[in-house]
XYZ file of C-alpha atoms in Angstrom:
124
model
C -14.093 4.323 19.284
C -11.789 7.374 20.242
C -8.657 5.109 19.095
C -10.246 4.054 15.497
C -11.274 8.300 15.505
C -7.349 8.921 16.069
C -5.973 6.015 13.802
C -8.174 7.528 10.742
C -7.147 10.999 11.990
C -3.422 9.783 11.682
C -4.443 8.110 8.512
C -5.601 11.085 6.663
C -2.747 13.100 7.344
C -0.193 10.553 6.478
C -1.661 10.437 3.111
C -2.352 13.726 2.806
C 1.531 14.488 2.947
C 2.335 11.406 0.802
C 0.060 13.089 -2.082
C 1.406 16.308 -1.592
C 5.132 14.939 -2.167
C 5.849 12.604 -4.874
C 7.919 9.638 -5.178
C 11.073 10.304 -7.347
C 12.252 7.483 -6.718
C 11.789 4.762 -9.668
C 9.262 3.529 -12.019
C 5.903 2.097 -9.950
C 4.203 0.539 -12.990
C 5.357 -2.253 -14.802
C 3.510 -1.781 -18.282
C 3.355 -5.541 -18.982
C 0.451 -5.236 -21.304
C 2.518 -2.161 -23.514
C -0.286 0.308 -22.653
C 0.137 3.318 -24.979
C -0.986 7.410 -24.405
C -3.389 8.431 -22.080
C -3.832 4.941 -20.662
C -0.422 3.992 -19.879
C -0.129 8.027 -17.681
C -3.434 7.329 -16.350
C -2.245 3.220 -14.987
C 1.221 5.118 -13.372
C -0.622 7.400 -11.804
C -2.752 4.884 -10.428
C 0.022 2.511 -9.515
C 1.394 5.898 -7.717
C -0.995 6.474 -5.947
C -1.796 2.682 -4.581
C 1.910 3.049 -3.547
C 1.589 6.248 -1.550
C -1.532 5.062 0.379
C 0.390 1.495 0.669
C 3.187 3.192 2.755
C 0.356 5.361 4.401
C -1.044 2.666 6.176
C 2.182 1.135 7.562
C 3.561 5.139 8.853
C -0.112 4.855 10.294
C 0.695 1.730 12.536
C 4.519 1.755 12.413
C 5.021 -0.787 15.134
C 2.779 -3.510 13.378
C 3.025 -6.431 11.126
C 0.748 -6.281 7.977
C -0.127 -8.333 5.783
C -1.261 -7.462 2.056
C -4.103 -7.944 2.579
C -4.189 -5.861 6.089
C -3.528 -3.656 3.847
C -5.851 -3.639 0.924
C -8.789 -3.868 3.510
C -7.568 -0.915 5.394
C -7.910 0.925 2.459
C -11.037 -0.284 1.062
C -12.629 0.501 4.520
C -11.278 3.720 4.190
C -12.724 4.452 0.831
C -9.225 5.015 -0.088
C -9.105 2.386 -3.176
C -11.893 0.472 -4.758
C -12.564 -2.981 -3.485
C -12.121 -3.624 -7.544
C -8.645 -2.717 -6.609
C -6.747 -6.118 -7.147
C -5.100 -7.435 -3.978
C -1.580 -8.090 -6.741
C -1.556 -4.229 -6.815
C -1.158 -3.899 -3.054
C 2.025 -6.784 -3.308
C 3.659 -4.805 -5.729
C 3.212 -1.477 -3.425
C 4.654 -3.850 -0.679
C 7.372 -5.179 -3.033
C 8.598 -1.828 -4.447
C 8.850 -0.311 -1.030
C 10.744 -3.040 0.082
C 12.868 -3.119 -2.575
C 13.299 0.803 -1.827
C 13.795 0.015 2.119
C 10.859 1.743 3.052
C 9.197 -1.865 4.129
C 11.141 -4.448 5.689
C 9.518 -8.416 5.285
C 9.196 -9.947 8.830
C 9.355 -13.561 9.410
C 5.980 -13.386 10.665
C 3.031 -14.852 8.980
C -0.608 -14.672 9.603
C -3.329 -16.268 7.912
C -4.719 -14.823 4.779
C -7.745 -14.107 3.351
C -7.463 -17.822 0.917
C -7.012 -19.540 3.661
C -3.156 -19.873 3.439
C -0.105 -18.870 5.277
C 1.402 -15.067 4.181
C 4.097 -12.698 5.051
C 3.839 -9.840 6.783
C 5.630 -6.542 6.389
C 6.342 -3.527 8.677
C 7.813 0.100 8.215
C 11.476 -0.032 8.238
């Protein structure tokens, strides 16, 4: 109980600090549906903000493998995202971080939440 009261402890401040500094790096929406005005800042902001709590979770336990899904439940049980919150939107967290080096893929696997093999992922 005193470790889950420290990992959540970790957890919040992590993600406080990600929020408070944004990512500069690159686009983290892909506007495949050619969303237009209000909708298309308030889907970026979104996407921004599933990527910040993404790599919140992995600073949070930076000597473990996750999987996506690790991940998305995390969050949920943290009230962090919706469990609306499409599991795709937590790959492409995973997959721009990785492609930005903050994530490296592992060779891992674990099974997933379908009942099939997936990747894992850990902070680089």
């Amino acid at each position: 109980m005193i470790i889950a009261k420290l990992y959540q402890c970790v957890y919040n401040a992590i993600v406080s600090l990600c929020l408070k500094y944004k990512n500069k790096e690159g686009k983290m929406y892909y506007n495949t549906t050619n969303e237009k005005g209000s909708l298309l800042k308030t889907n970026m902001k979104q996407a921004t903000n599933q990527e910040q709590l993404t790599l919140a979770v992995f600073q949070t336990y930076p000597n473990d493998n996750l999987s996506a899904y690790d991940v998305w439940q995390f969050l949920i049980d943290n009230d962090s995202i919706n469990e609306q919150t499409p599991l795709t939107s937590i790959r492409r967290s995973i997959t721009d971080l990785t492609n930005r080096n903050r994530l490296v893929k592992t060779d891992k696997r674990v099974l997933g939440n379908a009942g099939r093999s997936t990747y894992t992922w850990r902070l680089k």
